[in-house]
Amino acid sequence: MRRFTTGERPPQFVIFSFDGGGYADRWRLFLDTAKASQATFTVFMTGTYFVPEASRTDYTPPGNEPGKADVAFSKSDEQLATLLTNLNRAVNEGHELGSHAVGHLCKGTSNEVGATWTATQWGKELDQFTSLFQRAKDRAPELIGEPLLADPNTVEGFRAPCLEYNREALIPALADRGYRYDSSAIATGVEWPTHDDGLWEFPISTVYFNGDRTLTLDYNLWLRFNGGKDRPEVAPAMRARTTEVYDTVLASVLAGNRAPLVIANHFNNWSGNAFNPATADFMADACPRPDVQCVPFTVVVDWLELQTPDYLNNMRAEPTGHIDIPTNGD
């Protein structure tokens, strides 16, 4: 953590980020991998996981009936206790918790969604995330026998469900509530963050297959590789291909503009669990390298705010990292 001088190469930050945070075994996989790999990461929590199914109507999504959500609520106190235990371990080991809103409401499934919400509606959603998280925190001593270390009132980062949002509505709502960054935009390659309207914007990195832009996000790679079909029999090959893509983009950005590489994922079991093991493989290989720092968004924000505007502008002026991935039948 220091100010760099003009012409000095910055650290190569790799930011592993996960949307949702509901799968207990995925928490264990990445907590264990990170601990062994000198890595820390960010999880954008989905608010329904803090709410028991019996209390689902306590959530009132903007423009929809109470209890409407596209993801599950907590099925039992035991499930919630497991989540809170994992959150305490995560905070103890230096990981960051961000917000992924509450109901994960997306186009085609709900009356009104993030892409159409006003700033007032986004504010309601963000405030409910905080209050429902706080309710779970208040229950932690009863459920796990100790306080919850995470503080919902100090969450600093956000990613919009399905990356659907109206910037003119969302960003003011985030800034008014003290958020420091957003990671809902899509890059044209691997780009340096910008600071606009009071927030740092970390666009999700992208690569190109035959000129077709694809996010470094597990779901989008799944669509690229086989159209999102559930084919567990090819999970080993898909796992290897995913890790190969991550290796290629890291090598390119290390030799190129050194912009923070944003790897966006989910705690999922898609297509025979092809993607979480691939991300863990990449984490285990990349993060111990002396020229790589695998850290949460907030650490990069702190570093960015130490740098001079001239230094950051010079880095942004470098090529944005249009990375072509050799096709392998993709």
Short mmCIF file of C-alpha atoms in Angstrom, two decimals:
data_model
loop_
_atom_site.label_atom_id
_atom_site.label_comp_id
_atom_site.label_asym_id
_atom_site.label_seq_id
_atom_site.Cartn_x
_atom_site.Cartn_y
_atom_site.Cartn_z
CA MET A 1 0.00 0.00 0.00
CA ARG A 2 1.97 2.95 -1.31
CA ARG A 3 1.85 5.58 -4.02
CA PHE A 4 3.46 4.52 -7.30
CA THR A 5 5.46 6.83 -9.56
CA THR A 6 4.98 7.52 -13.26
CA GLY A 7 6.32 4.63 -15.32
CA GLU A 8 6.30 2.19 -12.41
CA ARG A 9 4.48 -1.06 -13.08
CA PRO A 10 1.58 -1.63 -10.70
CA PRO A 11 0.80 -4.89 -8.94
CA GLN A 12 -1.28 -7.34 -10.93
CA PHE A 13 -4.48 -7.53 -8.93
CA VAL A 14 -6.79 -10.48 -9.50
CA ILE A 15 -10.20 -10.03 -7.91
CA PHE A 16 -12.15 -13.25 -7.43
CA SER A 17 -15.81 -12.40 -6.88
CA PHE A 18 -18.78 -14.67 -6.29
CA ASP A 19 -22.47 -13.79 -6.59
CA GLY A 20 -24.95 -15.30 -4.16
CA GLY A 21 -23.02 -17.00 -1.37
CA GLY A 22 -25.54 -19.73 -0.58
CA TYR A 23 -23.78 -23.07 -1.17
CA ALA A 24 -22.09 -24.34 2.02
CA ASP A 25 -19.70 -26.68 0.23
CA ARG A 26 -18.63 -23.92 -2.17
CA TRP A 27 -17.78 -21.73 0.82
CA ARG A 28 -15.54 -24.52 2.12
CA LEU A 29 -13.92 -25.04 -1.28
CA PHE A 30 -12.95 -21.42 -1.76
CA LEU A 31 -12.11 -20.64 1.86
CA ASP A 32 -9.77 -23.64 1.93
CA THR A 33 -8.27 -22.87 -1.50
CA ALA A 34 -7.74 -19.21 -0.64
CA LYS A 35 -6.09 -20.05 2.68
CA ALA A 36 -3.63 -22.34 0.94
CA SER A 37 -3.03 -19.87 -1.91
CA GLN A 38 -2.42 -16.55 -0.12
CA ALA A 39 -5.67 -15.25 -1.59
CA THR A 40 -8.66 -13.26 -0.39
CA PHE A 41 -11.87 -12.67 -2.32
CA THR A 42 -15.28 -10.94 -2.40
CA VAL A 43 -18.72 -12.53 -2.12
CA PHE A 44 -21.73 -10.45 -3.17
CA MET A 45 -24.39 -11.86 -0.85
CA THR A 46 -27.98 -12.42 -1.95
CA GLY A 47 -30.29 -11.13 0.77
CA THR A 48 -32.86 -13.94 0.64
CA TYR A 49 -30.31 -16.28 2.20
CA PHE A 50 -30.64 -14.30 5.44
CA VAL A 51 -34.44 -14.81 5.55
CA PRO A 52 -36.25 -17.97 6.72
CA GLU A 53 -38.78 -19.33 4.23
CA ALA A 54 -41.54 -18.81 6.80
CA SER A 55 -40.75 -15.08 6.87
CA ARG A 56 -40.36 -14.54 3.12
CA THR A 57 -43.20 -12.00 2.94
CA ASP A 58 -41.19 -9.69 5.19
CA TYR A 59 -39.31 -8.91 1.96
CA THR A 60 -41.28 -6.48 -0.21
CA PRO A 61 -39.53 -6.18 -3.59
CA PRO A 62 -40.15 -2.95 -5.49
CA GLY A 63 -42.99 -3.35 -7.96
CA ASN A 64 -43.73 -6.96 -6.95
CA GLU A 65 -45.80 -8.79 -4.39
CA PRO A 66 -44.32 -9.47 -0.93
CA GLY A 67 -42.06 -12.51 -0.88
CA LYS A 68 -41.41 -12.53 -4.62
CA ALA A 69 -37.86 -13.69 -5.37
CA ASP A 70 -36.07 -15.62 -8.10
CA VAL A 71 -33.78 -17.41 -5.63
CA ALA A 72 -34.43 -19.46 -2.50
CA PHE A 73 -34.90 -18.24 1.03
CA SER A 74 -33.18 -19.99 3.93
CA LYS A 75 -34.86 -23.37 4.36
CA SER A 76 -34.11 -23.85 8.06
CA ASP A 77 -32.34 -22.40 11.07
CA GLU A 78 -29.66 -25.03 10.57
CA GLN A 79 -29.00 -23.80 7.03
CA LEU A 80 -28.84 -20.20 8.22
CA ALA A 81 -26.49 -21.17 11.06
CA THR A 82 -24.14 -22.85 8.57
CA LEU A 83 -24.10 -19.70 6.46
CA LEU A 84 -23.36 -17.47 9.46
CA THR A 85 -20.55 -19.78 10.55
CA ASN A 86 -19.00 -19.55 7.09
CA LEU A 87 -19.37 -15.76 7.11
CA ASN A 88 -17.48 -15.55 10.40
CA ARG A 89 -14.66 -17.64 9.00
CA ALA A 90 -14.62 -15.48 5.86
CA VAL A 91 -14.34 -12.24 7.82
CA ASN A 92 -11.67 -13.73 10.11
CA GLU A 93 -9.59 -14.71 7.07
CA GLY A 94 -9.79 -11.33 5.34
CA HIS A 95 -12.51 -11.86 2.76
CA GLU A 96 -15.08 -9.21 1.87
CA LEU A 97 -18.88 -9.35 1.83
CA GLY A 98 -20.73 -7.17 -0.66
CA SER A 99 -24.37 -6.86 -1.73
CA HIS A 100 -26.11 -8.67 -4.58
CA ALA A 101 -29.47 -7.13 -3.61
CA VAL A 102 -32.22 -9.30 -2.11
CA GLY A 103 -34.58 -11.04 -4.53
CA HIS A 104 -32.39 -11.43 -7.64
CA LEU A 105 -35.29 -10.23 -9.78
CA CYS A 106 -34.48 -10.32 -13.50
CA LYS A 107 -36.19 -9.74 -16.83
CA GLY A 108 -38.81 -12.27 -17.80
CA THR A 109 -39.58 -13.45 -14.27
CA SER A 110 -40.97 -10.43 -12.41
CA ASN A 111 -43.28 -7.46 -12.83
CA GLU A 112 -40.55 -4.87 -12.25
CA VAL A 113 -36.81 -5.52 -12.14
CA GLY A 114 -33.55 -3.72 -11.55
CA ALA A 115 -33.33 -2.53 -15.15
CA THR A 116 -36.50 -0.49 -14.67
CA TRP A 117 -36.32 0.50 -11.00
CA THR A 118 -36.05 4.16 -10.07
CA ALA A 119 -33.47 5.49 -7.61
CA THR A 120 -36.16 5.38 -4.93
CA GLN A 121 -36.93 1.74 -5.70
CA TRP A 122 -33.25 0.81 -5.71
CA GLY A 123 -32.94 2.57 -2.37
CA LYS A 124 -35.74 0.43 -0.97
CA GLU A 125 -34.04 -2.74 -2.21
CA LEU A 126 -30.65 -1.72 -0.77
CA ASP A 127 -32.16 -0.77 2.57
CA GLN A 128 -33.94 -4.12 2.79
CA PHE A 129 -30.66 -5.92 2.11
CA THR A 130 -29.15 -4.11 5.09
CA SER A 131 -32.11 -4.69 7.42
CA LEU A 132 -32.51 -8.39 6.56
CA PHE A 133 -28.76 -8.93 6.96
CA GLN A 134 -28.97 -7.14 10.33
CA ARG A 135 -31.84 -9.37 11.41
CA ALA A 136 -29.69 -12.44 10.74
CA LYS A 137 -26.79 -10.81 12.60
CA ASP A 138 -29.05 -10.22 15.62
CA ARG A 139 -29.92 -13.94 15.66
CA ALA A 140 -26.31 -15.12 15.38
CA PRO A 141 -25.65 -15.62 19.11
CA GLU A 142 -28.74 -17.84 19.30
CA LEU A 143 -27.91 -19.79 16.14
CA ILE A 144 -24.13 -20.21 16.30
CA GLY A 145 -23.27 -19.32 19.89
CA GLU A 146 -21.21 -16.25 19.01
CA PRO A 147 -21.69 -12.80 17.43
CA LEU A 148 -21.62 -12.39 13.68
CA LEU A 149 -18.45 -10.48 12.77
CA ALA A 150 -19.85 -9.05 9.53
CA ASP A 151 -21.53 -5.66 9.81
CA PRO A 152 -24.26 -5.05 7.20
CA ASN A 153 -23.99 -1.31 7.78
CA THR A 154 -20.42 -1.24 6.48
CA VAL A 155 -20.94 -3.11 3.19
CA GLU A 156 -19.04 -1.14 0.53
CA GLY A 157 -19.61 -2.92 -2.77
CA PHE A 158 -22.42 -4.02 -5.06
CA ARG A 159 -23.15 -6.10 -8.13
CA ALA A 160 -26.58 -6.01 -9.78
CA PRO A 161 -28.41 -9.31 -10.28
CA CYS A 162 -28.15 -10.45 -13.91
CA LEU A 163 -26.11 -7.23 -14.42
CA GLU A 164 -29.45 -5.51 -15.07
CA TYR A 165 -29.66 -1.92 -13.90
CA ASN A 166 -30.26 1.67 -14.92
CA ARG A 167 -27.08 3.50 -14.04
CA GLU A 168 -28.82 6.85 -13.53
CA ALA A 169 -31.03 5.22 -10.88
CA LEU A 170 -28.67 2.72 -9.22
CA ILE A 171 -25.48 4.74 -8.77
CA PRO A 172 -27.05 7.64 -6.82
CA ALA A 173 -28.82 5.14 -4.55
CA LEU A 174 -25.52 3.39 -3.85
CA ALA A 175 -23.62 6.63 -3.28
CA ASP A 176 -26.29 7.95 -0.90
CA ARG A 177 -25.79 4.86 1.26
CA GLY A 178 -22.03 5.06 1.47
CA TYR A 179 -21.08 2.38 -1.02
CA ARG A 180 -17.59 2.86 -2.45
CA TYR A 181 -17.75 0.74 -5.62
CA ASP A 182 -19.94 -1.11 -8.08
CA SER A 183 -19.05 -4.08 -10.30
CA SER A 184 -22.08 -4.39 -12.57
CA ALA A 185 -20.71 -3.00 -15.84
CA ILE A 186 -19.10 -4.98 -18.66
CA ALA A 187 -15.63 -4.13 -19.93
CA THR A 188 -14.43 -4.19 -23.53
CA GLY A 189 -11.40 -6.19 -22.40
CA VAL A 190 -9.54 -5.88 -19.12
CA GLU A 191 -9.93 -2.25 -18.07
CA TRP A 192 -8.77 -0.02 -15.26
CA PRO A 193 -11.54 1.09 -12.87
CA THR A 194 -12.94 4.59 -13.21
CA HIS A 195 -14.29 6.92 -10.55
CA ASP A 196 -17.59 8.51 -11.52
CA ASP A 197 -20.48 10.00 -9.54
CA GLY A 198 -18.82 9.18 -6.24
CA LEU A 199 -18.16 5.47 -6.86
CA TRP A 200 -15.42 3.34 -8.32
CA GLU A 201 -16.67 1.23 -11.22
CA PHE A 202 -14.98 -2.15 -11.71
CA PRO A 203 -16.28 -3.56 -15.00
CA ILE A 204 -16.24 -7.33 -15.31
CA SER A 205 -13.37 -8.37 -17.57
CA THR A 206 -14.04 -9.88 -20.99
CA VAL A 207 -12.25 -11.95 -23.61
CA TYR A 208 -12.97 -12.61 -27.29
CA PHE A 209 -13.69 -15.85 -29.14
CA ASN A 210 -13.53 -15.23 -32.90
CA GLY A 211 -14.31 -11.57 -32.21
CA ASP A 212 -17.29 -12.37 -29.97
CA ARG A 213 -16.97 -10.73 -26.55
CA THR A 214 -17.51 -13.05 -23.56
CA LEU A 215 -17.39 -12.17 -19.87
CA THR A 216 -14.92 -13.89 -17.57
CA LEU A 217 -17.98 -15.14 -15.72
CA ASP A 218 -18.76 -18.82 -15.28
CA TYR A 219 -22.29 -18.60 -16.68
CA ASN A 220 -21.16 -16.80 -19.83
CA LEU A 221 -18.32 -19.26 -20.39
CA TRP A 222 -20.84 -22.07 -20.04
CA LEU A 223 -22.99 -20.46 -22.73
CA ARG A 224 -19.93 -20.06 -24.92
CA PHE A 225 -18.73 -23.64 -24.54
CA ASN A 226 -21.98 -25.54 -25.07
CA GLY A 227 -24.93 -23.15 -25.05
CA GLY A 228 -25.60 -23.64 -21.34
CA LYS A 229 -26.59 -27.30 -21.70
CA ASP A 230 -26.38 -29.56 -18.66
CA ARG A 231 -23.76 -32.09 -19.73
CA PRO A 232 -22.02 -33.51 -16.66
CA GLU A 233 -20.15 -36.03 -18.82
CA VAL A 234 -17.99 -33.24 -20.29
CA ALA A 235 -17.39 -31.47 -16.96
CA PRO A 236 -13.67 -32.44 -16.82
CA ALA A 237 -13.03 -31.01 -20.28
CA MET A 238 -15.05 -27.87 -19.50
CA ARG A 239 -13.13 -27.45 -16.24
CA ALA A 240 -9.80 -27.62 -18.07
CA ARG A 241 -10.99 -25.24 -20.79
CA THR A 242 -12.20 -22.68 -18.23
CA THR A 243 -8.87 -22.72 -16.41
CA GLU A 244 -7.09 -22.36 -19.76
CA VAL A 245 -9.11 -19.22 -20.51
CA TYR A 246 -8.24 -17.71 -17.12
CA ASP A 247 -4.55 -18.58 -17.59
CA THR A 248 -4.52 -16.93 -21.02
CA VAL A 249 -6.13 -13.70 -19.86
CA LEU A 250 -3.81 -13.43 -16.85
CA ALA A 251 -0.71 -13.91 -19.00
CA SER A 252 -1.95 -11.25 -21.41
CA VAL A 253 -2.75 -8.63 -18.79
CA LEU A 254 0.50 -9.25 -16.91
CA ALA A 255 2.39 -8.41 -20.09
CA GLY A 256 -0.06 -5.66 -21.00
CA ASN A 257 -1.87 -2.89 -19.14
CA ARG A 258 -1.82 -4.54 -15.68
CA ALA A 259 -5.47 -3.60 -15.10
CA PRO A 260 -7.17 -5.46 -12.25
CA LEU A 261 -8.55 -8.74 -13.57
CA VAL A 262 -12.13 -9.27 -12.36
CA ILE A 263 -13.15 -12.93 -12.29
CA ALA A 264 -16.91 -13.16 -11.67
CA ASN A 265 -18.48 -16.43 -10.59
CA HIS A 266 -21.33 -18.05 -8.69
CA PHE A 267 -21.53 -20.76 -6.06
CA ASN A 268 -23.14 -23.23 -8.49
CA ASN A 269 -23.31 -26.81 -9.65
CA TRP A 270 -23.74 -26.15 -13.36
CA SER A 271 -23.09 -28.88 -15.89
CA GLY A 272 -21.71 -31.39 -13.42
CA ASN A 273 -19.89 -28.78 -11.33
CA ALA A 274 -17.46 -27.83 -14.08
CA PHE A 275 -16.81 -24.22 -13.09
CA ASN A 276 -16.13 -23.93 -9.37
CA PRO A 277 -13.28 -26.46 -9.46
CA ALA A 278 -11.85 -24.64 -12.49
CA THR A 279 -11.87 -21.34 -10.61
CA ALA A 280 -10.29 -22.99 -7.58
CA ASP A 281 -7.58 -24.49 -9.84
CA PHE A 282 -6.82 -21.05 -11.23
CA MET A 283 -6.77 -19.48 -7.77
CA ALA A 284 -4.38 -22.12 -6.46
CA ASP A 285 -2.00 -21.65 -9.40
CA ALA A 286 -2.10 -17.86 -9.86
CA CYS A 287 -2.35 -16.37 -6.39
CA PRO A 288 0.94 -17.61 -4.88
CA ARG A 289 2.88 -15.96 -7.73
CA PRO A 290 5.05 -13.05 -6.57
CA ASP A 291 3.75 -10.79 -9.36
CA VAL A 292 0.05 -11.40 -8.54
CA GLN A 293 -2.07 -10.18 -5.64
CA CYS A 294 -5.46 -11.87 -5.18
CA VAL A 295 -7.42 -9.47 -3.01
CA PRO A 296 -10.99 -8.20 -2.53
CA PHE A 297 -12.33 -5.11 -4.27
CA THR A 298 -11.98 -2.95 -1.15
CA VAL A 299 -8.22 -3.54 -1.03
CA VAL A 300 -7.91 -2.40 -4.65
CA VAL A 301 -10.09 0.64 -3.90
CA ASP A 302 -7.76 1.57 -1.04
CA TRP A 303 -4.77 1.21 -3.37
CA LEU A 304 -6.42 3.24 -6.13
CA GLU A 305 -7.17 6.07 -3.72
CA LEU A 306 -3.48 6.28 -2.82
CA GLN A 307 -2.45 6.90 -6.44
CA THR A 308 -2.28 10.26 -8.16
CA PRO A 309 -4.80 11.05 -10.93
CA ASP A 310 -1.92 11.35 -13.42
CA TYR A 311 -0.64 7.87 -12.58
CA LEU A 312 -4.07 6.28 -13.01
CA ASN A 313 -4.80 8.24 -16.19
CA ASN A 314 -1.51 7.02 -17.66
CA MET A 315 -2.49 3.43 -16.86
CA ARG A 316 -5.96 3.92 -18.36
CA ALA A 317 -4.37 5.27 -21.54
CA GLU A 318 -2.71 1.91 -22.19
CA PRO A 319 -4.52 -0.61 -24.45
CA THR A 320 -7.55 -2.07 -22.70
CA GLY A 321 -6.52 -5.67 -23.10
CA HIS A 322 -8.51 -6.99 -26.07
CA ILE A 323 -7.63 -10.63 -25.46
CA ASP A 324 -8.32 -13.17 -28.19
CA ILE A 325 -8.80 -16.74 -26.97
CA PRO A 326 -7.72 -19.44 -29.43
CA THR A 327 -10.85 -21.40 -30.25
CA ASN A 328 -11.07 -25.07 -29.48
CA GLY A 329 -14.44 -25.86 -30.97
CA ASP A 330 -16.07 -23.23 -28.73
#
